Amino acid sequence: MFKIVTPWTGAIGNMSEDIYTSLLTARREKKKVIFLYPYDLFKPFHFSKFGLGVNKELKKIESEYILLSQNNPLVVLCNLILTCIYVVLISIECFFRIFFKIKLPIWFRFPVLGRTGIYARNRQKVFDLDEIEKWGWEEDFENFISIKMDKNSYQKAKKIKFKMGIPENSWFVCLHTRDSGYYTQVADYKEGANKITRNTDINNYIKVIKYITDKGGWVIRLGNNKMKKLPKMKNLIDYPFTIFKSYLMDIFLLQECKFFLGNPSGIAEVATMFQKPCVYVNSVSDIILPPTGKKNNLSIYSHVYSNLKKRFLSLTEIVEETKNNKDIYQLQNTIPEYKIVENSEDEILDLVKEFMEKKDQNFEPTDIQKNFNKKTKLAGKEILRRKVYSEKFSKMEKFRKAKLLFSTNGSLGNNYLEKNL
């Protein structure tokens, strides 16, 4: 038995999440997956974000739960047929949008085959949180599943890593922080409030870079060459500004890193797919949750300043505000009551120290972490059950949100909780 899935190619994060979730579902259902992708063409027939390209190496990911590779002639033929079908559908969508101002369903613009099924597990037509909670998403995410690069690509990337100057037996950390540089590549595009809120200053990571390199590690900063540059430092590679920047190395570095550090972002989802340990900083969300993935993953949230109360809100207050349908992290520019403030360089350093001290041991959350995890899960269930929230999302997106809620094996940083709870 097999299932066909067309991962969302509009962004590398969504694409990685769809691939990972498909493979976890296939393992649970004892099936295999065939991934199909339309080919990126010229505007308006492109399927990547703003036509900036789909990572070709990500398409070639290998797993025992993938039935046919992208090089298989049948898959190539199906991808061509899919592309032709979508040239027609996008033409129809453009015609109705331009001449009749009618917005057609999203599947006229992007293939969505099998996507709802991987999040709803093909067995739940009604969105029932109590039932979904029994599906065992935590167990799926905690149990390792082999996902790796194409063998030929991997060997090629290893040679490039040597040219980058990273010693053979050394360890390295992948660092990524969002900033507005990425979108400067797109003409006539203005970042929305929900994206601006997620941008952070790379200079706040200089202390933690020095800490990691003093421990004998390397730091490889990921991103694109429109971002703010880092100063030259020992054992630091500002990778986007090197000749080695490529789709190939983007994937290789995330597969091989000791852990990922930075914002929850599209790049972070690739690290999650490879099941690398993750340390998330400046998290923002409509539901306050610990990180998904492994038990030793840690995160801290950006701070929220209340202009009405003239002080920062505690985490408990933020959770209560989100329960009251206030999406304060995403809407700071439209709700003058709030201001989002980044985590300080000392907070970031403190979180990484906590992570590195515990990650090589059998990690066991503290009582304060366990209690907060329970509180946020209950709050998340309450939010997802609300009619106002539920109506915001499609069927697939509601099941996807539930998966995120029930796969939170990680914790917020203990020291951060003690200071902000």
CSV table of C-alpha atoms in Angstrom, one decimal:
chain,number,residue,atom,x,y,z
A,1,MET,CA,0.0,0.0,0.0
A,2,PHE,CA,1.2,3.5,-0.7
A,3,LYS,CA,-0.1,7.1,-0.6
A,4,ILE,CA,0.6,10.0,-3.0
A,5,VAL,CA,1.5,13.4,-1.4
A,6,THR,CA,2.3,16.7,-3.1
A,7,PRO,CA,4.3,18.6,-0.4
A,8,TRP,CA,3.8,22.4,-0.3
A,9,THR,CA,6.7,23.9,-2.3
A,10,GLY,CA,5.7,27.5,-1.6
A,11,ALA,CA,8.2,27.6,1.3
A,12,ILE,CA,11.0,25.3,2.5
A,13,GLY,CA,9.6,25.0,6.0
A,14,ASN,CA,6.1,23.9,4.9
A,15,MET,CA,7.7,21.5,2.4
A,16,SER,CA,9.9,19.9,5.1
A,17,GLU,CA,7.0,19.7,7.5
A,18,ASP,CA,4.9,17.9,4.9
A,19,ILE,CA,7.7,15.5,4.0
A,20,TYR,CA,8.4,14.7,7.7
A,21,THR,CA,4.7,14.3,8.6
A,22,SER,CA,4.1,12.1,5.5
A,23,LEU,CA,6.9,9.7,6.5
A,24,LEU,CA,5.8,9.6,10.2
A,25,THR,CA,2.2,8.8,9.0
A,26,ALA,CA,3.5,6.2,6.5
A,27,ARG,CA,5.5,4.5,9.3
A,28,ARG,CA,2.5,4.4,11.6
A,29,GLU,CA,0.2,3.0,8.9
A,30,LYS,CA,2.8,0.6,7.5
A,31,LYS,CA,2.7,2.2,4.1
A,32,LYS,CA,5.0,4.0,1.7
A,33,VAL,CA,4.8,7.4,0.1
A,34,ILE,CA,5.3,8.7,-3.4
A,35,PHE,CA,6.1,12.4,-3.5
A,36,LEU,CA,5.1,14.4,-6.5
A,37,TYR,CA,6.2,17.9,-7.3
A,38,PRO,CA,5.3,20.3,-10.2
A,39,TYR,CA,8.2,21.8,-12.0
A,40,ASP,CA,8.8,25.5,-11.2
A,41,LEU,CA,8.3,27.5,-14.4
A,42,PHE,CA,8.1,31.2,-15.3
A,43,LYS,CA,5.6,33.6,-13.7
A,44,PRO,CA,2.7,32.9,-13.1
A,45,PHE,CA,3.5,29.2,-13.3
A,46,HIS,CA,5.9,28.9,-10.5
A,47,PHE,CA,5.3,27.0,-7.2
A,48,SER,CA,8.1,28.3,-5.0
A,49,LYS,CA,7.7,31.4,-2.9
A,50,PHE,CA,7.9,34.4,-5.2
A,51,GLY,CA,9.5,32.2,-7.8
A,52,LEU,CA,12.8,32.1,-5.9
A,53,GLY,CA,13.2,28.4,-6.5
A,54,VAL,CA,12.4,25.1,-4.8
A,55,ASN,CA,15.3,23.3,-3.0
A,56,LYS,CA,16.1,20.4,-5.4
A,57,GLU,CA,18.1,18.5,-2.8
A,58,LEU,CA,15.1,18.5,-0.4
A,59,LYS,CA,13.1,16.8,-3.2
A,60,LYS,CA,15.7,14.0,-3.3
A,61,ILE,CA,15.5,13.1,0.4
A,62,GLU,CA,15.7,9.3,1.1
A,63,SER,CA,13.8,7.1,3.5
A,64,GLU,CA,12.7,3.5,3.7
A,65,TYR,CA,9.2,4.8,3.6
A,66,ILE,CA,9.6,6.5,0.2
A,67,LEU,CA,8.4,4.1,-2.5
A,68,LEU,CA,9.9,5.7,-5.6
A,69,SER,CA,12.7,8.3,-5.9
A,70,GLN,CA,12.5,11.5,-7.9
A,71,ASN,CA,14.7,9.9,-10.6
A,72,ASN,CA,12.3,7.1,-11.2
A,73,PRO,CA,10.9,7.4,-14.8
A,74,LEU,CA,7.3,7.0,-13.5
A,75,VAL,CA,7.7,9.8,-11.0
A,76,VAL,CA,9.3,12.0,-13.6
A,77,LEU,CA,6.3,11.4,-15.9
A,78,CYS,CA,3.8,12.0,-13.1
A,79,ASN,CA,5.6,15.3,-12.2
A,80,LEU,CA,5.3,16.4,-15.9
A,81,ILE,CA,1.6,15.5,-16.0
A,82,LEU,CA,1.1,17.3,-12.7
A,83,THR,CA,2.8,20.4,-14.1
A,84,CYS,CA,0.8,20.4,-17.3
A,85,ILE,CA,-2.5,20.1,-15.3
A,86,TYR,CA,-1.5,23.1,-13.1
A,87,VAL,CA,-0.6,25.2,-16.1
A,88,VAL,CA,-4.2,24.9,-17.1
A,89,LEU,CA,-5.6,25.3,-13.5
A,90,ILE,CA,-3.5,28.4,-12.9
A,91,SER,CA,-4.6,29.9,-16.2
A,92,ILE,CA,-8.2,29.4,-15.1
A,93,GLU,CA,-7.5,30.9,-11.7
A,94,CYS,CA,-5.8,34.0,-13.3
A,95,PHE,CA,-8.7,34.4,-15.7
A,96,PHE,CA,-11.4,34.4,-13.0
A,97,ARG,CA,-9.3,36.6,-10.6
A,98,ILE,CA,-8.4,39.3,-13.2
A,99,PHE,CA,-11.6,39.5,-15.2
A,100,PHE,CA,-14.3,38.6,-12.6
A,101,LYS,CA,-12.5,39.4,-9.3
A,102,ILE,CA,-13.4,35.8,-8.2
A,103,LYS,CA,-11.0,34.0,-5.8
A,104,LEU,CA,-10.9,30.3,-6.6
A,105,PRO,CA,-9.9,27.6,-4.1
A,106,ILE,CA,-6.2,27.3,-3.3
A,107,TRP,CA,-5.9,24.0,-5.1
A,108,PHE,CA,-6.3,25.9,-8.4
A,109,ARG,CA,-2.9,27.4,-7.6
A,110,PHE,CA,-1.0,24.7,-5.7
A,111,PRO,CA,-1.3,20.9,-5.7
A,112,VAL,CA,-2.7,19.6,-2.4
A,113,LEU,CA,-2.9,15.9,-3.0
A,114,GLY,CA,-2.8,13.9,0.2
A,115,ARG,CA,-1.9,16.9,2.4
A,116,THR,CA,-5.1,16.8,4.5
A,117,GLY,CA,-4.7,13.1,4.9
A,118,ILE,CA,-1.3,13.2,6.5
A,119,TYR,CA,-2.4,15.5,9.2
A,120,ALA,CA,-5.9,14.0,9.6
A,121,ARG,CA,-4.5,10.5,9.2
A,122,ASN,CA,-7.3,9.7,6.7
A,123,ARG,CA,-9.6,8.6,9.5
A,124,GLN,CA,-11.1,11.6,11.0
A,125,LYS,CA,-13.7,13.6,9.1
A,126,VAL,CA,-14.8,15.6,12.2
A,127,PHE,CA,-12.3,17.7,14.0
A,128,ASP,CA,-12.4,16.1,17.5
A,129,LEU,CA,-9.4,17.2,19.7
A,130,ASP,CA,-10.0,14.5,22.3
A,131,GLU,CA,-9.8,11.8,19.6
A,132,ILE,CA,-6.8,13.4,17.9
A,133,GLU,CA,-5.0,13.5,21.3
A,134,LYS,CA,-5.1,9.7,21.3
A,135,TRP,CA,-3.2,9.4,18.0
A,136,GLY,CA,0.2,9.5,19.6
A,137,TRP,CA,1.9,12.4,17.8
A,138,GLU,CA,4.3,12.8,20.8
A,139,GLU,CA,5.5,9.2,20.3
A,140,ASP,CA,5.8,9.6,16.6
A,141,PHE,CA,8.1,12.6,17.0
A,142,GLU,CA,10.1,11.1,19.8
A,143,ASN,CA,10.9,7.9,18.0
A,144,PHE,CA,13.7,8.3,15.4
A,145,ILE,CA,12.9,7.7,11.7
A,146,SER,CA,15.7,7.6,9.2
A,147,ILE,CA,15.6,10.6,6.8
A,148,LYS,CA,18.7,11.5,4.9
A,149,MET,CA,20.1,13.1,1.8
A,150,ASP,CA,20.6,11.4,-1.5
A,151,LYS,CA,23.9,9.4,-1.3
A,152,ASN,CA,25.6,11.1,-4.2
A,153,SER,CA,24.7,14.5,-3.0
A,154,TYR,CA,25.9,13.7,0.5
A,155,GLN,CA,29.4,12.6,-0.8
A,156,LYS,CA,29.6,15.8,-2.9
A,157,ALA,CA,28.7,18.0,0.1
A,158,LYS,CA,31.3,16.3,2.3
A,159,LYS,CA,34.0,17.5,-0.1
A,160,ILE,CA,32.7,21.0,-0.1
A,161,LYS,CA,32.6,21.0,3.7
A,162,PHE,CA,36.3,20.3,3.7
A,163,LYS,CA,36.9,23.2,1.4
A,164,MET,CA,34.9,25.5,3.8
A,165,GLY,CA,37.6,24.9,6.3
A,166,ILE,CA,35.7,22.9,8.9
A,167,PRO,CA,38.0,20.2,10.4
A,168,GLU,CA,36.9,16.6,9.8
A,169,ASN,CA,36.2,15.6,13.4
A,170,SER,CA,34.9,19.0,14.7
A,171,TRP,CA,31.3,19.7,15.5
A,172,PHE,CA,29.3,22.7,14.5
A,173,VAL,CA,26.0,24.4,15.2
A,174,CYS,CA,23.7,25.9,12.5
A,175,LEU,CA,22.5,29.4,13.4
A,176,HIS,CA,19.6,31.2,11.7
A,177,THR,CA,17.8,34.4,12.5
A,178,ARG,CA,15.1,35.9,10.4
A,179,ASP,CA,15.4,39.4,9.1
A,180,SER,CA,13.8,41.5,6.4
A,181,GLY,CA,16.7,41.0,3.9
A,182,TYR,CA,15.1,37.9,2.4
A,183,TYR,CA,12.1,39.9,1.1
A,184,THR,CA,14.2,42.7,-0.4
A,185,GLN,CA,14.7,40.3,-3.3
A,186,VAL,CA,11.1,40.6,-4.2
A,187,ALA,CA,9.9,43.7,-6.0
A,188,ASP,CA,6.8,45.5,-4.7
A,189,TYR,CA,6.5,43.2,-1.7
A,190,LYS,CA,6.0,44.5,1.8
A,191,GLU,CA,6.3,42.3,4.9
A,192,GLY,CA,3.2,41.9,6.9
A,193,ALA,CA,3.0,42.4,10.7
A,194,ASN,CA,3.2,38.7,11.4
A,195,LYS,CA,6.5,38.4,9.5
A,196,ILE,CA,8.1,41.6,11.0
A,197,THR,CA,7.3,40.3,14.5
A,198,ARG,CA,9.5,37.2,13.7
A,199,ASN,CA,12.5,39.2,12.6
A,200,THR,CA,15.4,39.5,15.1
A,201,ASP,CA,18.8,41.1,15.3
A,202,ILE,CA,21.8,38.7,14.6
A,203,ASN,CA,24.0,40.9,16.8
A,204,ASN,CA,22.2,39.5,19.9
A,205,TYR,CA,23.8,36.2,19.1
A,206,ILE,CA,27.4,37.3,19.3
A,207,LYS,CA,27.9,36.3,23.0
A,208,VAL,CA,26.5,32.8,22.3
A,209,ILE,CA,28.7,32.4,19.2
A,210,LYS,CA,31.7,33.0,21.4
A,211,TYR,CA,30.5,30.6,24.0
A,212,ILE,CA,30.0,27.8,21.4
A,213,THR,CA,33.4,28.4,19.8
A,214,ASP,CA,35.2,28.6,23.1
A,215,LYS,CA,33.7,25.1,23.8
A,216,GLY,CA,35.5,23.9,20.6
A,217,GLY,CA,32.6,24.1,18.2
A,218,TRP,CA,32.0,26.0,15.0
A,219,VAL,CA,29.0,28.1,14.2
A,220,ILE,CA,27.6,28.2,10.7
A,221,ARG,CA,25.2,31.0,10.1
A,222,LEU,CA,22.5,30.2,7.6
A,223,GLY,CA,20.3,32.4,5.5
A,224,ASN,CA,20.8,34.5,2.3
A,225,ASN,CA,23.2,37.2,1.3
A,226,LYS,CA,20.7,40.1,1.8
A,227,MET,CA,20.9,39.7,5.5
A,228,LYS,CA,23.0,41.7,7.9
A,229,LYS,CA,26.6,40.4,8.0
A,230,LEU,CA,28.3,39.2,11.2
A,231,PRO,CA,31.7,40.4,12.3
A,232,LYS,CA,34.6,38.0,11.6
A,233,MET,CA,35.1,35.7,14.6
A,234,LYS,CA,37.0,32.6,15.4
A,235,ASN,CA,35.3,29.4,14.1
A,236,LEU,CA,32.4,31.3,12.6
A,237,ILE,CA,31.4,30.9,9.0
A,238,ASP,CA,29.0,33.5,7.7
A,239,TYR,CA,27.9,31.0,5.1
A,240,PRO,CA,25.4,33.1,3.0
A,241,PHE,CA,28.3,35.4,2.0
A,242,THR,CA,30.6,32.6,0.8
A,243,ILE,CA,31.0,30.9,-2.5
A,244,PHE,CA,29.8,27.6,-0.9
A,245,LYS,CA,26.2,28.8,-0.5
A,246,SER,CA,23.9,26.4,-2.4
A,247,TYR,CA,20.8,24.2,-2.1
A,248,LEU,CA,23.1,21.3,-1.6
A,249,MET,CA,25.0,22.7,1.4
A,250,ASP,CA,21.8,24.2,2.9
A,251,ILE,CA,20.5,20.7,3.4
A,252,PHE,CA,23.8,19.0,4.2
A,253,LEU,CA,24.7,21.5,7.0
A,254,LEU,CA,21.3,21.0,8.7
A,255,GLN,CA,21.6,17.3,8.5
A,256,GLU,CA,25.1,17.2,10.0
A,257,CYS,CA,24.9,19.9,12.6
A,258,LYS,CA,25.1,19.1,16.3
A,259,PHE,CA,22.1,21.3,17.0
A,260,PHE,CA,20.1,24.1,15.5
A,261,LEU,CA,19.9,27.5,17.1
A,262,GLY,CA,17.7,30.4,16.1
A,263,ASN,CA,14.1,31.5,15.4
A,264,PRO,CA,11.4,28.9,14.6
A,265,SER,CA,11.4,29.4,10.8
A,266,GLY,CA,11.4,27.5,7.6
A,267,ILE,CA,15.0,26.6,7.9
A,268,ALA,CA,14.3,25.3,11.4
A,269,GLU,CA,11.7,22.9,10.0
A,270,VAL,CA,14.4,21.2,7.9
A,271,ALA,CA,16.4,20.6,11.1
A,272,THR,CA,13.2,19.2,12.7
A,273,MET,CA,12.8,16.9,9.7
A,274,PHE,CA,16.3,15.5,10.3
A,275,GLN,CA,15.4,15.3,14.0
A,276,LYS,CA,18.3,17.4,15.1
A,277,PRO,CA,18.2,18.9,18.6
A,278,CYS,CA,16.8,22.5,18.4
A,279,VAL,CA,17.2,25.6,20.6
A,280,TYR,CA,14.6,28.1,19.6
A,281,VAL,CA,14.9,31.8,20.6
A,282,ASN,CA,12.4,34.6,20.1
A,283,SER,CA,9.5,32.2,19.5
A,284,VAL,CA,6.2,33.9,18.6
A,285,SER,CA,2.9,32.0,18.2
A,286,ASP,CA,-0.8,32.3,18.4
A,287,ILE,CA,-0.7,29.5,21.0
A,288,ILE,CA,2.1,29.4,23.6
A,289,LEU,CA,3.7,26.0,23.3
A,290,PRO,CA,6.9,24.2,24.1
A,291,PRO,CA,8.9,23.1,21.0
A,292,THR,CA,8.0,20.0,19.0
A,293,GLY,CA,10.4,17.1,18.3
A,294,LYS,CA,12.8,15.7,20.9
A,295,LYS,CA,12.4,15.9,24.6
A,296,ASN,CA,15.6,17.9,25.0
A,297,ASN,CA,14.5,20.7,22.6
A,298,LEU,CA,14.3,24.1,24.4
A,299,SER,CA,12.7,27.4,23.5
A,300,ILE,CA,12.1,30.9,24.9
A,301,TYR,CA,9.4,33.4,23.8
A,302,SER,CA,9.8,37.0,22.9
A,303,HIS,CA,8.6,39.4,25.6
A,304,VAL,CA,5.3,41.2,25.4
A,305,TYR,CA,5.2,44.8,26.8
A,306,SER,CA,1.7,46.1,27.7
A,307,ASN,CA,1.3,49.8,27.0
A,308,LEU,CA,-1.8,49.8,29.1
A,309,LYS,CA,-0.2,48.2,32.2
A,310,LYS,CA,3.2,49.9,31.6
A,311,ARG,CA,5.0,46.7,32.2
A,312,PHE,CA,6.0,43.3,30.7
A,313,LEU,CA,3.4,40.6,30.8
A,314,SER,CA,4.2,37.3,32.6
A,315,LEU,CA,4.0,34.1,30.6
A,316,THR,CA,0.9,33.2,32.6
A,317,GLU,CA,-0.7,36.4,31.5
A,318,ILE,CA,0.3,35.9,27.8
A,319,VAL,CA,-1.3,32.4,27.9
A,320,GLU,CA,-4.5,33.9,29.3
A,321,GLU,CA,-4.5,36.6,26.7
A,322,THR,CA,-4.2,34.1,23.8
A,323,LYS,CA,-7.1,32.1,25.4
A,324,ASN,CA,-9.1,35.3,25.0
A,325,ASN,CA,-8.6,35.3,21.2
A,326,LYS,CA,-5.8,37.9,21.3
A,327,ASP,CA,-3.2,36.9,18.8
A,328,ILE,CA,-0.8,39.3,20.4
A,329,TYR,CA,2.5,38.1,18.9
A,330,GLN,CA,1.2,38.3,15.3
A,331,LEU,CA,-0.8,41.5,15.6
A,332,GLN,CA,1.4,43.9,17.6
A,333,ASN,CA,1.1,46.5,14.7
A,334,THR,CA,-2.7,46.4,14.8
A,335,ILE,CA,-3.2,46.2,18.5
A,336,PRO,CA,-1.4,49.3,20.0
A,337,GLU,CA,-1.7,47.8,23.5
A,338,TYR,CA,1.2,45.5,22.9
A,339,LYS,CA,4.9,45.8,21.9
A,340,ILE,CA,7.0,42.7,21.2
A,341,VAL,CA,10.6,42.8,22.6
A,342,GLU,CA,13.4,40.4,21.5
A,343,ASN,CA,15.2,38.1,23.9
A,344,SER,CA,18.4,39.7,25.2
A,345,GLU,CA,21.8,38.3,24.3
A,346,ASP,CA,22.2,37.1,27.9
A,347,GLU,CA,18.9,35.2,27.8
A,348,ILE,CA,20.0,33.5,24.6
A,349,LEU,CA,23.4,32.6,26.1
A,350,ASP,CA,21.7,31.3,29.2
A,351,LEU,CA,19.3,29.0,27.2
A,352,VAL,CA,22.2,27.5,25.2
A,353,LYS,CA,24.2,26.9,28.4
A,354,GLU,CA,21.2,25.1,29.9
A,355,PHE,CA,20.8,23.1,26.7
A,356,MET,CA,24.5,22.1,26.4
A,357,GLU,CA,24.8,21.1,30.0
A,358,LYS,CA,21.8,18.7,29.7
A,359,LYS,CA,21.7,17.5,26.1
A,360,ASP,CA,24.2,14.7,26.5
A,361,GLN,CA,22.5,13.3,29.6
A,362,ASN,CA,19.1,11.7,29.9
A,363,PHE,CA,17.1,14.9,29.8
A,364,GLU,CA,14.3,15.1,32.3
A,365,PRO,CA,12.2,18.3,32.5
A,366,THR,CA,12.1,20.0,35.9
A,367,ASP,CA,8.8,20.3,37.8
A,368,ILE,CA,8.3,23.9,36.6
A,369,GLN,CA,8.8,22.8,33.0
A,370,LYS,CA,6.4,19.9,33.3
A,371,ASN,CA,3.7,22.1,35.0
A,372,PHE,CA,4.0,24.8,32.3
A,373,ASN,CA,3.8,22.2,29.5
A,374,LYS,CA,0.5,20.9,31.0
A,375,LYS,CA,-0.9,24.4,31.3
A,376,THR,CA,-0.1,25.3,27.7
A,377,LYS,CA,-1.5,22.1,26.3
A,378,LEU,CA,-4.8,22.7,28.2
A,379,ALA,CA,-4.8,26.3,26.9
A,380,GLY,CA,-4.0,25.2,23.4
A,381,LYS,CA,-6.9,22.7,23.4
A,382,GLU,CA,-9.3,25.4,24.6
A,383,ILE,CA,-8.1,27.8,21.9
A,384,LEU,CA,-8.5,25.2,19.1
A,385,ARG,CA,-12.0,24.3,20.3
A,386,ARG,CA,-13.2,27.9,20.0
A,387,LYS,CA,-15.5,28.6,17.1
A,388,VAL,CA,-13.8,31.9,16.4
A,389,TYR,CA,-10.4,30.3,16.1
A,390,SER,CA,-11.7,27.3,14.2
A,391,GLU,CA,-13.3,29.3,11.5
A,392,LYS,CA,-10.0,31.0,10.7
A,393,PHE,CA,-8.6,27.8,9.2
A,394,SER,CA,-9.2,25.2,6.6
A,395,LYS,CA,-9.9,21.6,7.6
A,396,MET,CA,-6.2,20.7,6.9
A,397,GLU,CA,-4.9,23.6,8.8
A,398,LYS,CA,-6.9,22.7,11.9
A,399,PHE,CA,-5.6,19.2,11.9
A,400,ARG,CA,-2.1,20.6,11.4
A,401,LYS,CA,-2.5,22.9,14.4
A,402,ALA,CA,-3.6,19.9,16.4
A,403,LYS,CA,-0.5,18.0,15.4
A,404,LEU,CA,1.7,20.8,16.6
A,405,LEU,CA,-0.2,20.9,19.9
A,406,PHE,CA,0.1,17.2,20.5
A,407,SER,CA,3.8,16.8,19.5
A,408,THR,CA,5.3,19.2,22.0
A,409,ASN,CA,7.9,17.0,23.7
A,410,GLY,CA,10.3,19.8,24.4
A,411,SER,CA,10.2,22.5,27.1
A,412,LEU,CA,10.7,26.2,27.7
A,413,GLY,CA,14.0,27.0,29.3
A,414,ASN,CA,13.9,26.4,33.1
A,415,ASN,CA,15.7,29.6,34.0
A,416,TYR,CA,13.5,31.6,31.6
A,417,LEU,CA,10.4,30.2,33.2
A,418,GLU,CA,11.5,31.0,36.7
A,419,LYS,CA,12.1,34.6,35.8
A,420,ASN,CA,9.0,35.1,33.6
A,421,LEU,CA,6.3,32.7,34.7
